[in-house]
Amino acid sequence: MTDATTPRHVAIIMDGNGRWAKKRHLPRAMGHREGGEAVRRTVRACEKLGVECLTLYAFSSENWKRDEEEISDLMNLMRRFIEANLDDMVEQQVKLRIIGDYKAFQPDIVERLEHALDKTSGGQRTLAVALNYGSQQEIARAAAKAAAAGEVSVESIAANLDTADLPPLDLLIRTSGEVRLSNFLLWQSAYAEMIFTDVLWPDFDEGHLRAALEEFARRERRYGGR
Ligand code: FPP
């Protein structure tokens, strides 16, 4: 269904894993595991629906405040996710990108991520994963680099953001009913359409993505003009 009304770049704040698990009297880790399944489904759905770039908020720079057990569950999920999905990503021509300071993760995770970056580097479409990511920190880093190079402007800051080589963000979706950006892609959202849905992330599927793309297609984007 790719046409002029299909967003090139969709970003998702994947929220609600904990509530999904709680509703079922399951441990939070099960919610994250099902969240990983929703990631798989959504990557496939993007391919089917013609979205060129998908950016997912997987671990924020504030997530280190969660308890140790949950952080360790999320790290294990990351290890398993790469192991279970790398071949599929290569086959589906999905190039992995990471935004955020992933080098703060444990060395084996950094190594697995870098291996995955390398193996998928020939892909046509992009899955950008935000890891240890905070948008204010990203903007501050980009502004400092721009200043060091002698020119602080909208263009020079944008050129130094982690997302510099990704298409402009068209659509930002947040699941689970919360209506805030939580330090995610603040700069990049300047002209993005936003959709907030009550669906909990582990329940998110192709139908929900399709509905969001239909809603996007109905909106008129004016970029400040009339
Ligand atoms: C928010 O749910 C979700 C997260 C903090 C983690 C998102 C991570 C995944 C979906 C794991 C898989 C991703 C990849 C790319 C391997 P929450 O725990 O804040 O939910 P709650 O608000 O209901 O408690």
mmCIF file of N, CA and C and ligand atoms in Angstrom, residues 14-20 28 32 35-36 39 56-59 63 66 70 74 77-78 81 129 176 178 200-201, ligand 1:
data_model
loop_
_atom_site.group_PDB
_atom_site.id
_atom_site.type_symbol
_atom_site.label_atom_id
_atom_site.label_comp_id
_atom_site.label_asym_id
_atom_site.label_seq_id
_atom_site.Cartn_x
_atom_site.Cartn_y
_atom_site.Cartn_z
ATOM 1 N N MET A 14 6.869 2.026 23.010
ATOM 2 C CA MET A 14 6.229 0.729 23.292
ATOM 3 C C MET A 14 5.915 0.658 24.777
ATOM 4 N N ASP A 15 4.752 1.102 25.169
ATOM 5 C CA ASP A 15 4.440 1.179 26.597
ATOM 6 C C ASP A 15 3.321 0.201 26.957
ATOM 7 N N GLY A 16 3.351 -0.271 28.189
ATOM 8 C CA GLY A 16 2.251 -1.085 28.694
ATOM 9 C C GLY A 16 2.572 -2.556 28.919
ATOM 10 N N ASN A 17 3.849 -2.923 28.789
ATOM 11 C CA ASN A 17 4.211 -4.332 29.017
ATOM 12 C C ASN A 17 3.880 -4.761 30.443
ATOM 13 N N GLY A 18 4.206 -3.889 31.401
ATOM 14 C CA GLY A 18 3.970 -4.218 32.814
ATOM 15 C C GLY A 18 2.481 -4.387 33.099
ATOM 16 N N ARG A 19 1.670 -3.455 32.570
ATOM 17 C CA ARG A 19 0.220 -3.550 32.818
ATOM 18 C C ARG A 19 -0.396 -4.771 32.143
ATOM 19 N N TRP A 20 0.129 -5.120 30.976
ATOM 20 C CA TRP A 20 -0.355 -6.314 30.265
ATOM 21 C C TRP A 20 -0.142 -7.550 31.152
ATOM 22 N N ARG A 28 6.295 -9.282 35.417
ATOM 23 C CA ARG A 28 6.530 -8.228 34.424
ATOM 24 C C ARG A 28 7.374 -8.741 33.250
ATOM 25 N N HIS A 32 7.297 -8.137 29.072
ATOM 26 C CA HIS A 32 8.380 -7.714 28.170
ATOM 27 C C HIS A 32 8.590 -8.761 27.073
ATOM 28 N N GLY A 35 6.123 -8.319 24.648
ATOM 29 C CA GLY A 35 6.483 -7.068 23.957
ATOM 30 C C GLY A 35 7.475 -7.356 22.838
ATOM 31 N N GLY A 36 8.390 -8.283 23.088
ATOM 32 C CA GLY A 36 9.354 -8.691 22.055
ATOM 33 C C GLY A 36 8.639 -9.316 20.854
ATOM 34 N N VAL A 39 7.256 -6.663 18.800
ATOM 35 C CA VAL A 39 8.302 -6.050 17.973
ATOM 36 C C VAL A 39 8.435 -6.840 16.656
ATOM 37 N N LEU A 56 12.108 2.253 17.419
ATOM 38 C CA LEU A 56 11.442 1.767 18.636
ATOM 39 C C LEU A 56 12.182 2.208 19.885
ATOM 40 N N TYR A 57 11.422 2.649 20.882
ATOM 41 C CA TYR A 57 12.012 3.069 22.160
ATOM 42 C C TYR A 57 12.094 1.831 23.060
ATOM 43 N N ALA A 58 13.258 1.198 23.091
ATOM 44 C CA ALA A 58 13.371 -0.068 23.811
ATOM 45 C C ALA A 58 13.920 0.112 25.227
ATOM 46 N N PHE A 59 14.812 1.098 25.424
ATOM 47 C CA PHE A 59 15.396 1.293 26.756
ATOM 48 C C PHE A 59 15.822 2.749 26.877
ATOM 49 N N ASN A 63 15.470 4.369 32.230
ATOM 50 C CA ASN A 63 15.088 3.005 32.625
ATOM 51 C C ASN A 63 16.077 2.357 33.599
ATOM 52 N N ARG A 66 14.879 1.457 37.113
ATOM 53 C CA ARG A 66 14.042 0.282 37.444
ATOM 54 C C ARG A 66 14.856 -0.692 38.286
ATOM 55 N N GLU A 70 14.460 -6.341 36.947
ATOM 56 C CA GLU A 70 13.784 -5.988 35.690
ATOM 57 C C GLU A 70 14.804 -5.583 34.620
ATOM 58 N N LEU A 74 15.303 -7.363 31.009
ATOM 59 C CA LEU A 74 15.304 -6.650 29.717
ATOM 60 C C LEU A 74 16.582 -6.943 28.937
ATOM 61 N N LEU A 77 16.320 -10.354 27.501
ATOM 62 C CA LEU A 77 15.411 -10.320 26.360
ATOM 63 C C LEU A 77 16.142 -9.802 25.119
ATOM 64 N N MET A 78 16.974 -8.806 25.337
ATOM 65 C CA MET A 78 17.732 -8.243 24.220
ATOM 66 C C MET A 78 18.661 -9.307 23.625
ATOM 67 N N PHE A 81 16.543 -11.779 21.816
ATOM 68 C CA PHE A 81 15.910 -11.185 20.640
ATOM 69 C C PHE A 81 16.891 -11.156 19.458
ATOM 70 N N VAL A 129 16.706 1.077 16.826
ATOM 71 C CA VAL A 129 16.305 0.776 18.194
ATOM 72 C C VAL A 129 16.971 1.789 19.126
ATOM 73 N N SER A 176 -0.642 2.269 25.151
ATOM 74 C CA SER A 176 -1.010 2.110 26.567
ATOM 75 C C SER A 176 -1.717 3.293 27.205
ATOM 76 N N GLU A 178 -0.915 6.431 27.734
ATOM 77 C CA GLU A 178 -0.187 7.590 28.283
ATOM 78 C C GLU A 178 -0.007 8.606 27.153
ATOM 79 N N LEU A 200 -2.288 -1.950 24.773
ATOM 80 C CA LEU A 200 -1.029 -2.213 25.491
ATOM 81 C C LEU A 200 -0.036 -2.822 24.484
ATOM 82 N N TRP A 201 1.240 -2.462 24.612
ATOM 83 C CA TRP A 201 2.200 -2.854 23.581
ATOM 84 C C TRP A 201 2.169 -4.361 23.239
HETATM 85 C C1 FPP B 1 7.350 -0.258 28.554
HETATM 86 O O1 FPP B 1 6.504 -1.039 29.304
HETATM 87 C C2 FPP B 1 8.346 -1.051 27.877
HETATM 88 C C3 FPP B 1 9.673 -1.040 28.146
HETATM 89 C C4 FPP B 1 10.305 -0.231 29.197
HETATM 90 C C5 FPP B 1 10.603 -1.882 27.418
HETATM 91 C C6 FPP B 1 10.305 -2.085 25.961
HETATM 92 C C7 FPP B 1 11.025 -3.268 25.557
HETATM 93 C C8 FPP B 1 10.530 -4.261 24.807
HETATM 94 C C9 FPP B 1 9.191 -4.275 24.184
HETATM 95 C C10 FPP B 1 11.396 -5.415 24.650
HETATM 96 C C11 FPP B 1 11.769 -5.853 23.330
HETATM 97 C C12 FPP B 1 12.411 -4.884 22.448
HETATM 98 C C13 FPP B 1 13.470 -5.174 21.691
HETATM 99 C C14 FPP B 1 13.858 -4.246 20.575
HETATM 100 C C15 FPP B 1 14.292 -6.363 21.913
HETATM 101 P P1 FPP B 1 6.394 -0.770 30.866
HETATM 102 O O2 FPP B 1 7.210 -1.803 31.558
HETATM 103 O O3 FPP B 1 6.765 0.642 31.170
HETATM 104 O O4 FPP B 1 4.866 -1.014 31.095
HETATM 105 P P2 FPP B 1 3.948 -0.415 32.255
HETATM 106 O O5 FPP B 1 3.962 1.084 32.054
HETATM 107 O O6 FPP B 1 2.619 -1.024 31.957
HETATM 108 O O7 FPP B 1 4.545 -0.847 33.550
#
